[in-house]
Coordinates of C-alpha atoms in Angstrom, one line a residue:
X795 CA 92.2 111.4 188.2
X796 CA 92.9 108.3 186.2
X797 CA 96.2 109.6 184.8
X798 CA 95.3 108.4 181.3
X799 CA 96.0 110.4 178.2
X800 CA 92.9 109.5 176.2
X801 CA 94.1 111.4 173.1
X802 CA 97.3 109.3 173.0
X803 CA 95.2 106.1 173.3
X804 CA 92.9 107.2 170.5
X805 CA 96.0 108.0 168.4
X806 CA 97.3 104.5 168.9
X807 CA 94.0 103.0 167.9
X808 CA 93.8 105.2 164.8
X809 CA 97.4 104.1 163.8
X810 CA 96.6 100.5 164.4
X811 CA 93.3 100.7 162.4
X812 CA 95.1 102.5 159.5
X813 CA 97.7 99.8 159.3
X814 CA 100.9 101.8 160.1
X815 CA 101.4 100.2 163.5
X816 CA 100.2 97.2 165.4
X817 CA 98.6 97.7 168.8
X818 CA 101.0 95.2 170.5
X819 CA 104.0 96.5 168.5
X820 CA 104.5 93.2 166.5
X821 CA 105.0 92.7 162.8
X822 CA 101.9 93.0 160.6
X823 CA 100.4 89.7 159.7
X824 CA 100.5 88.9 156.0
X825 CA 100.0 92.5 154.9
X826 CA 101.8 94.0 152.0
X827 CA 102.6 97.6 151.4
X828 CA 99.6 100.0 151.7
X829 CA 97.6 100.3 148.5
X830 CA 98.3 103.5 146.5
X831 CA 95.2 105.6 146.0
X832 CA 94.6 106.2 142.3
X833 CA 94.5 109.8 141.2
X834 CA 91.4 111.5 139.8
X835 CA 93.2 111.6 136.4
X836 CA 93.7 107.8 136.4
X837 CA 90.1 107.2 137.5
X838 CA 88.8 109.5 134.7
X839 CA 90.9 107.7 132.1
X840 CA 89.7 104.3 133.3
X841 CA 86.1 105.5 133.1
X842 CA 86.6 106.9 129.6
X843 CA 88.2 103.6 128.4
X844 CA 85.5 101.5 129.9
X845 CA 82.8 103.7 128.4
X846 CA 84.5 103.6 125.0
X847 CA 84.8 99.8 125.1
X848 CA 81.1 99.5 125.7
X849 CA 79.9 102.0 123.1
X850 CA 82.5 101.5 120.3
X851 CA 83.7 98.5 118.4
X852 CA 86.6 98.0 116.1
X853 CA 85.7 96.7 112.6
X854 CA 87.5 96.0 109.4
X855 CA 85.8 97.7 106.4
X856 CA 86.4 97.1 102.7
X857 CA 85.6 99.7 100.1
X858 CA 84.1 98.0 97.0
X859 CA 85.1 100.5 94.3
X860 CA 88.7 101.0 95.3
X861 CA 89.1 97.6 97.2
X862 CA 90.8 99.3 100.1
X863 CA 90.6 97.6 103.5
X864 CA 90.9 99.6 106.7
X865 CA 90.2 99.2 110.4
X866 CA 88.1 101.8 112.2
X867 CA 86.3 102.3 115.5
X868 CA 82.5 102.6 115.0
X869 CA 79.7 103.2 117.4
X870 CA 77.6 100.2 118.3
X871 CA 74.6 102.0 116.8
X872 CA 76.1 104.0 113.9
X873 CA 74.3 107.2 113.0
X874 CA 75.9 107.7 109.6
X875 CA 77.7 105.3 107.2
X876 CA 81.4 104.9 107.4
X877 CA 83.5 106.6 104.7
X878 CA 86.5 105.1 102.9
X879 CA 89.7 106.8 104.1
X880 CA 91.2 106.7 100.6
X881 CA 88.4 107.6 98.2
X882 CA 85.8 109.1 100.6
X883 CA 82.9 107.0 99.3
X884 CA 80.5 105.4 101.8
X885 CA 81.4 101.8 102.6

């Protein structure tokens, strides 16, 4: 028998690879705290925001009859005309 506990050796290798402990027991070299894994909710929100930024733009509209100016988000390729928020006519 070689008197080696291979599961313990593998455990040490895994801990060293994951960053919680160095193999030689020294201090980690220029490593900060471990990165926090983002939650699925955060990832979904980021994806939604990026998709909205690509497909929508913010524009300033001015209604000619009532001379009302407003800011609205509009799709890059609008399907229908924007309506005035005050009088309801197409801008």
